[in-house]
mmCIF file of N, CA, C and O in Angstrom:
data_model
loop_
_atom_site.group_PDB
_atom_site.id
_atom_site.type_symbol
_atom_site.label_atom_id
_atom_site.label_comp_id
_atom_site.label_asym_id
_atom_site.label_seq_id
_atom_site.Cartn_x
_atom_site.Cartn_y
_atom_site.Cartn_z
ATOM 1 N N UNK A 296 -7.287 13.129 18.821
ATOM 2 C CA UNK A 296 -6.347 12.530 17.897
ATOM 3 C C UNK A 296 -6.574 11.027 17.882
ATOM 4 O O UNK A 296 -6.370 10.337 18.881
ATOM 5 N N UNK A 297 -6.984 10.557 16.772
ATOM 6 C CA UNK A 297 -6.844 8.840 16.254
ATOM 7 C C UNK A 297 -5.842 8.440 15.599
ATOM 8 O O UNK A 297 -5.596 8.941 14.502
ATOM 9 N N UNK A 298 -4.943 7.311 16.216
ATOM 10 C CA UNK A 298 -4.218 6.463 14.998
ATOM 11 C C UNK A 298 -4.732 5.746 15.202
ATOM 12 O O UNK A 298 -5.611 5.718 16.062
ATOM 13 N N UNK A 299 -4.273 4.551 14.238
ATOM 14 C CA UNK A 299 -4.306 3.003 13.846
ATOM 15 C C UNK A 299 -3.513 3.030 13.027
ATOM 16 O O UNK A 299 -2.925 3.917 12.408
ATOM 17 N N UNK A 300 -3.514 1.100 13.052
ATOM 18 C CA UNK A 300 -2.683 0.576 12.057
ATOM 19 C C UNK A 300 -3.357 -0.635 11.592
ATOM 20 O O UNK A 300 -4.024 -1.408 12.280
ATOM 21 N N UNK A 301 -3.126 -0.701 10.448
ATOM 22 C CA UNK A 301 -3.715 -1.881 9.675
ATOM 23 C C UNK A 301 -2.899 -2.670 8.730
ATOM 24 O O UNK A 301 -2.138 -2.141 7.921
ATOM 25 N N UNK A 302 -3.091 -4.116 8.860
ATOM 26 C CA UNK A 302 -2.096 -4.242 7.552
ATOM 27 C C UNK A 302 -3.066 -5.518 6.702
ATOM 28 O O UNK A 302 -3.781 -6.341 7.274
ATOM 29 N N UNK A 303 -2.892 -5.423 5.497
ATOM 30 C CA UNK A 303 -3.180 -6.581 4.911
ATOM 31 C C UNK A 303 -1.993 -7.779 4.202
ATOM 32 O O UNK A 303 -0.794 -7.822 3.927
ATOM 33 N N UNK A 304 -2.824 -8.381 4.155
ATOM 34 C CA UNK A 304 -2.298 -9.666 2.957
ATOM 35 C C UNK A 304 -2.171 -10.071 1.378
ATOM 36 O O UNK A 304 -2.655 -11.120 0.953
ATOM 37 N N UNK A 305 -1.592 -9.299 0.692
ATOM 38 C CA UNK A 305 -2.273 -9.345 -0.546
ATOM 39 C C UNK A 305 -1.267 -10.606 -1.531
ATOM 40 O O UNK A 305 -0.253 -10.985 -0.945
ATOM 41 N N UNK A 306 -1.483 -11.120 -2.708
ATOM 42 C CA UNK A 306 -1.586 -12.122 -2.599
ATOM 43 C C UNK A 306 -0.556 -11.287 -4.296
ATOM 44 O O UNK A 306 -0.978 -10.363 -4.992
ATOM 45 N N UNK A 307 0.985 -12.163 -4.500
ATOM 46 C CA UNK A 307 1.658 -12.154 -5.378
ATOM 47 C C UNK A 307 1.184 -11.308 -6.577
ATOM 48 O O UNK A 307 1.771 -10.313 -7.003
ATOM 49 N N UNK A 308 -0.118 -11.911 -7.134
ATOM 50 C CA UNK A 308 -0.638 -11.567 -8.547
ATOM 51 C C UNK A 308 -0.949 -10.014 -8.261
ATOM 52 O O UNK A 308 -0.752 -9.100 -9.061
ATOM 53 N N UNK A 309 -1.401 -9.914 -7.147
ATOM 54 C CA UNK A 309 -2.321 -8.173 -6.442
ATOM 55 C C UNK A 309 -0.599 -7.221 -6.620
ATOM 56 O O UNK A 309 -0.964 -6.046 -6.644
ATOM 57 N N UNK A 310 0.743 -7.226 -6.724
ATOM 58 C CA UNK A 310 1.769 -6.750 -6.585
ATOM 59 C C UNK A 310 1.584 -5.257 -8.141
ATOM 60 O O UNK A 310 1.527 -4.028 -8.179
ATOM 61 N N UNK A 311 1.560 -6.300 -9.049
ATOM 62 C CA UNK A 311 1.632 -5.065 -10.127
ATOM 63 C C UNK A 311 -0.052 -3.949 -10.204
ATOM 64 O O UNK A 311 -0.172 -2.814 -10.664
ATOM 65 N N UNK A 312 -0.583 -4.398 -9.883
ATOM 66 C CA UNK A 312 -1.857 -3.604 -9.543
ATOM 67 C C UNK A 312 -1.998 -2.448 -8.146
ATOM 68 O O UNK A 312 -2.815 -1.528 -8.166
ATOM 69 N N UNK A 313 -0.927 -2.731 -6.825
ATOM 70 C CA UNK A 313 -1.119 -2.364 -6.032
ATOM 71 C C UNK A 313 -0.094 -1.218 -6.960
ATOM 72 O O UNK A 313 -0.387 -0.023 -7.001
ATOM 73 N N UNK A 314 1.083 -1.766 -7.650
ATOM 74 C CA UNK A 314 2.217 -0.384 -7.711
ATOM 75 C C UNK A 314 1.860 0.568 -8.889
ATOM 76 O O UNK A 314 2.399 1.624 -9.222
ATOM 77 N N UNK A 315 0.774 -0.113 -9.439
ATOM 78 C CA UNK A 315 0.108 0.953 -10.536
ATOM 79 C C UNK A 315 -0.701 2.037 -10.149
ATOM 80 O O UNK A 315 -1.049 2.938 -10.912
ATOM 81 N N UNK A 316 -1.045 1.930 -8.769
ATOM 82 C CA UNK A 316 -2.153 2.729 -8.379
ATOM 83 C C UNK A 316 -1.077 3.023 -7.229
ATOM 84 O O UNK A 316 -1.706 3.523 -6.296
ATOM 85 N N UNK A 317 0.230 2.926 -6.916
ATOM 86 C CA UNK A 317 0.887 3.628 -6.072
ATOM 87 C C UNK A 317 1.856 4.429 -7.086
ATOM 88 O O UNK A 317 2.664 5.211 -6.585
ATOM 89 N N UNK A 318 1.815 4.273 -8.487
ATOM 90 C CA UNK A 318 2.124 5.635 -9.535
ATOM 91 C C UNK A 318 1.028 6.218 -10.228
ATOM 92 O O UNK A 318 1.036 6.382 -11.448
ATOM 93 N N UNK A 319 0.139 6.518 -9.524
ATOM 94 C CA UNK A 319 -0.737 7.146 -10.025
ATOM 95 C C UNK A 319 -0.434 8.748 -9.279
ATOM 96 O O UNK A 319 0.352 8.920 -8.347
ATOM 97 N N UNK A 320 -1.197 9.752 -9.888
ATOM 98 C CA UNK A 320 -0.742 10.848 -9.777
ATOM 99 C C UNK A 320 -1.064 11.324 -7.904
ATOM 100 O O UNK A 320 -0.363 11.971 -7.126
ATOM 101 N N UNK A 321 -2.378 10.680 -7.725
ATOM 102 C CA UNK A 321 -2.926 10.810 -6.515
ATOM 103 C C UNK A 321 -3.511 9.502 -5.900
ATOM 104 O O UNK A 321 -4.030 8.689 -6.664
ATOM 105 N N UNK A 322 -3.472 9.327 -4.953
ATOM 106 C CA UNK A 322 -3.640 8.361 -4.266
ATOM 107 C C UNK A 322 -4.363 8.252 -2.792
ATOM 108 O O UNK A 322 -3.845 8.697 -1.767
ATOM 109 N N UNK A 323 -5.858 7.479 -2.852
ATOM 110 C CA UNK A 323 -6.462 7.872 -1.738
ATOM 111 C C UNK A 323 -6.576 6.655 -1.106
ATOM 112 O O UNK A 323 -6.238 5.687 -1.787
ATOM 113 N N UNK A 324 -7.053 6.394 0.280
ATOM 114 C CA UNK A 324 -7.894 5.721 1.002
ATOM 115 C C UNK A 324 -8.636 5.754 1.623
ATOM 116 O O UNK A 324 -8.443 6.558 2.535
ATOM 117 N N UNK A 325 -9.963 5.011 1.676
ATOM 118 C CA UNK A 325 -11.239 5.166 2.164
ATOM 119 C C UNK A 325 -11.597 4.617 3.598
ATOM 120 O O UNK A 325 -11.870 3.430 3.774
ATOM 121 N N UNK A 326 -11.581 5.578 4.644
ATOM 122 C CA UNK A 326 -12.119 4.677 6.081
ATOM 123 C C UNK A 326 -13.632 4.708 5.758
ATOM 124 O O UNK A 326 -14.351 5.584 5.278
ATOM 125 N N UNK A 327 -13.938 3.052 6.324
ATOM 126 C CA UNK A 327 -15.557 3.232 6.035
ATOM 127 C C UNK A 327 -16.164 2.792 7.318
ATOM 128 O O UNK A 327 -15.734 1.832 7.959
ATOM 129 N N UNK A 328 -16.738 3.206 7.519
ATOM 130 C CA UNK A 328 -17.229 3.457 9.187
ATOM 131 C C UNK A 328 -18.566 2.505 9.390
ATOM 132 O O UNK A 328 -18.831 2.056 8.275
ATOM 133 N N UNK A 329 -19.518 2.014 10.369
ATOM 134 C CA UNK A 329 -21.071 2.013 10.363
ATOM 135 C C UNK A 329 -21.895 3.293 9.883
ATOM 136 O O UNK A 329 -22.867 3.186 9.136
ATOM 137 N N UNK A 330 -21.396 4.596 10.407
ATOM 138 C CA UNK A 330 -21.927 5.698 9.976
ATOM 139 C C UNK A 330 -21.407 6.661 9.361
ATOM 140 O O UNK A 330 -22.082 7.519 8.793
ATOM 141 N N UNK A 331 -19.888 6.648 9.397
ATOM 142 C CA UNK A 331 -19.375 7.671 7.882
ATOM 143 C C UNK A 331 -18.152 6.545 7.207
ATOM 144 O O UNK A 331 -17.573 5.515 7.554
ATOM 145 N N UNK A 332 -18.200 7.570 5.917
ATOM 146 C CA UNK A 332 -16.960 7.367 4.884
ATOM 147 C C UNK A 332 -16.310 8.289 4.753
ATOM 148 O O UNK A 332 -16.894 9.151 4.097
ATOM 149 N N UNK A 333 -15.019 8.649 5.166
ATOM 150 C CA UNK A 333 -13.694 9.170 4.975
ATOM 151 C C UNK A 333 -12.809 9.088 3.781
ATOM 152 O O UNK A 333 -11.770 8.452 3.957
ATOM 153 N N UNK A 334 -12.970 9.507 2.821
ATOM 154 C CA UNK A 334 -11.355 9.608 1.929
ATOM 155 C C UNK A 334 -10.118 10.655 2.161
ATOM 156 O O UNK A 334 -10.328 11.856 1.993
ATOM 157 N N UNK A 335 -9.188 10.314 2.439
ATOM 158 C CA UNK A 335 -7.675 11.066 2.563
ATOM 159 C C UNK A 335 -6.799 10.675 1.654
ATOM 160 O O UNK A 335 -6.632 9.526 1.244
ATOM 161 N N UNK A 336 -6.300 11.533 1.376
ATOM 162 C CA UNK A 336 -5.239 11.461 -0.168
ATOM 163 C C UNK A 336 -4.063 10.877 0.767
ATOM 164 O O UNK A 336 -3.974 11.342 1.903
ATOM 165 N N UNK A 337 -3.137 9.862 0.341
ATOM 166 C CA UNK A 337 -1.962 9.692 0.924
ATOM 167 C C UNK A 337 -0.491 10.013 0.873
ATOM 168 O O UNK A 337 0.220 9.665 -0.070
ATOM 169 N N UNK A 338 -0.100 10.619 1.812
ATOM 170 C CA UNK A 338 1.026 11.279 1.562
ATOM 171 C C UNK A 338 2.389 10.815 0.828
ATOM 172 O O UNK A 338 2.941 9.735 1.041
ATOM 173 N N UNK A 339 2.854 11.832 -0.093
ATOM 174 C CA UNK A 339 4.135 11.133 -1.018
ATOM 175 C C UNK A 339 5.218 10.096 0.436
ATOM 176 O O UNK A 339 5.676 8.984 0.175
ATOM 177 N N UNK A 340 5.362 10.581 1.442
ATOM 178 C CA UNK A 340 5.976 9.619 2.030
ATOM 179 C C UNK A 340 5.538 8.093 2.366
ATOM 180 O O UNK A 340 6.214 7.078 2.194
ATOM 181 N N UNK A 341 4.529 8.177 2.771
ATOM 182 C CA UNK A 341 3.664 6.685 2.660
ATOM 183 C C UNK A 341 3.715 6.129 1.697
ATOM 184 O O UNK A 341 3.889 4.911 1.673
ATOM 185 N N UNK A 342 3.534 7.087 0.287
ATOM 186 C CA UNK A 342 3.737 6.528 -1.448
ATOM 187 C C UNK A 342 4.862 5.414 -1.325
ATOM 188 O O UNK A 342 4.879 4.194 -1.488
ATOM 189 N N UNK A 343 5.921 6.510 -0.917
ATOM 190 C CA UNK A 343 7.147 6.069 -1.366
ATOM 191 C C UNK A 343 7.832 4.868 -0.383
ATOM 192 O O UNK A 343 8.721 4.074 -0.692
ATOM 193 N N UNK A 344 7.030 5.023 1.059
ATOM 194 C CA UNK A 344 7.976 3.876 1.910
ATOM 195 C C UNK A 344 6.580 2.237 1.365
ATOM 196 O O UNK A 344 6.580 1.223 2.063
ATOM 197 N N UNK A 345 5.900 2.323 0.494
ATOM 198 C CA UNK A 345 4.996 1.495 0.034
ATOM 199 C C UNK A 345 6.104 0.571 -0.969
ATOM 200 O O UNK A 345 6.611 -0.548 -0.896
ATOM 201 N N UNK A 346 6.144 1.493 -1.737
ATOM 202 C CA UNK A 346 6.942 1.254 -2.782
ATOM 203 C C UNK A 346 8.201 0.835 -2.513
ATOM 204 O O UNK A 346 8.533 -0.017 -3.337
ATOM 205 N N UNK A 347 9.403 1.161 -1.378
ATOM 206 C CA UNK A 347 10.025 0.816 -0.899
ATOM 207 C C UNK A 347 9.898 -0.614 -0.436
ATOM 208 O O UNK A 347 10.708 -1.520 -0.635
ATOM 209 N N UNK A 348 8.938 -0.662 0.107
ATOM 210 C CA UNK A 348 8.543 -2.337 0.779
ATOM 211 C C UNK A 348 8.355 -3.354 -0.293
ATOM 212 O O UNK A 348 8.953 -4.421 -0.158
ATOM 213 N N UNK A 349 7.653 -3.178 -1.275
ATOM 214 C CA UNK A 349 7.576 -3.740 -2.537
ATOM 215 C C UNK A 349 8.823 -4.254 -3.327
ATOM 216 O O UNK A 349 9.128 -5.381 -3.718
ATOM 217 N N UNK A 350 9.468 -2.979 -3.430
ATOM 218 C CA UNK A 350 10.983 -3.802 -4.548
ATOM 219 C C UNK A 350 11.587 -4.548 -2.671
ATOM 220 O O UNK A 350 12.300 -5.466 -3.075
ATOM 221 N N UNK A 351 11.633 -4.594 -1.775
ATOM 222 C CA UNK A 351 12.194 -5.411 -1.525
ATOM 223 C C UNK A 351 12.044 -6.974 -1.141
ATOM 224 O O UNK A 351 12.657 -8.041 -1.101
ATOM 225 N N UNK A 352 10.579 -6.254 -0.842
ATOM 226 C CA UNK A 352 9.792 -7.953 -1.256
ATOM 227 C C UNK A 352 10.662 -8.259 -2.416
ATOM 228 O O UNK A 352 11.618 -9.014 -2.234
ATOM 229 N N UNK A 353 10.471 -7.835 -3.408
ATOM 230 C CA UNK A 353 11.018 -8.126 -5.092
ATOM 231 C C UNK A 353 12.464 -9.223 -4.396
ATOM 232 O O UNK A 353 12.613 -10.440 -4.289
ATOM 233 N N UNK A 354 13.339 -7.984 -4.037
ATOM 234 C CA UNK A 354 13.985 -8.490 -4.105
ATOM 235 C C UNK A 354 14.534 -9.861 -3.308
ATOM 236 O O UNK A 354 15.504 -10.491 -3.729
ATOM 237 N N UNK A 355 13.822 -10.228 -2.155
ATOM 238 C CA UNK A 355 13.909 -11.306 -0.619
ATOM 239 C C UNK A 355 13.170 -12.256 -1.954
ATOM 240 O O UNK A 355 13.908 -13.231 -2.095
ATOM 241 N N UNK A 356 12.080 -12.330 -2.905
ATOM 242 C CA UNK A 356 11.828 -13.189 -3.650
ATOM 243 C C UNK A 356 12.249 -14.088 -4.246
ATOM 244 O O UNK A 356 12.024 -15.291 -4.116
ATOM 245 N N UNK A 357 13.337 -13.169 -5.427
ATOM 246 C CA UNK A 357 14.261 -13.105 -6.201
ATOM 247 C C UNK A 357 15.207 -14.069 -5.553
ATOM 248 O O UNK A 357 15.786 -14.925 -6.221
ATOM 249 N N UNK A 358 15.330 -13.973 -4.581
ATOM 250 C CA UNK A 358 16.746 -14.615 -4.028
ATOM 251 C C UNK A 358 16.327 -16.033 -3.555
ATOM 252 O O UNK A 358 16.970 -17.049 -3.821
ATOM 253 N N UNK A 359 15.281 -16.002 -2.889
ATOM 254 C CA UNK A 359 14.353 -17.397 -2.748
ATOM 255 C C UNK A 359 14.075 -18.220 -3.873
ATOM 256 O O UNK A 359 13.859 -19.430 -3.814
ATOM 257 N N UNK A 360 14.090 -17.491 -4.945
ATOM 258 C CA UNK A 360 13.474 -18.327 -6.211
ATOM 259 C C UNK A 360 14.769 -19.287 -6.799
ATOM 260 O O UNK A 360 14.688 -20.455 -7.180
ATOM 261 N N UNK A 361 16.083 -18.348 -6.744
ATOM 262 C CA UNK A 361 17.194 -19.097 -7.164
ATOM 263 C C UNK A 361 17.859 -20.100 -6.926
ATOM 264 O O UNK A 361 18.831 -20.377 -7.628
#
């Protein structure tokens, strides 16, 4: 058994692009190795706690901006 965790940085403008492809019908990610490549579809819960994190960015923004 392997976990990890990874996180990135993505940058304001990357927001409506990341949630377009987190409503897309299916949704994968690619581990890419020295010697293999992995794709796994990601599960509607990951979808959704993604998306979750997002509107509240939105919203911690929103409130900063005012």
């Amino acid at each position: 058994y392997v976990s990890e965790d990874y996180g990135a940085i993505i940058k304001e403008e990357d927001i409506s692009n990341l949630e377009n492809i987190l409503s897309s019908s299916k949704v994968y990610v690619a581990f890419l190795g020295k010697k293999n490549t992995k794709k796994m579809e990601l599960k509607a819960k990951y979808i959704k706690a993604m998306q979750a994190t997002i509107e509240k960015w939105k919203s911690i923004n929103e409130k900063i901006k005012e």
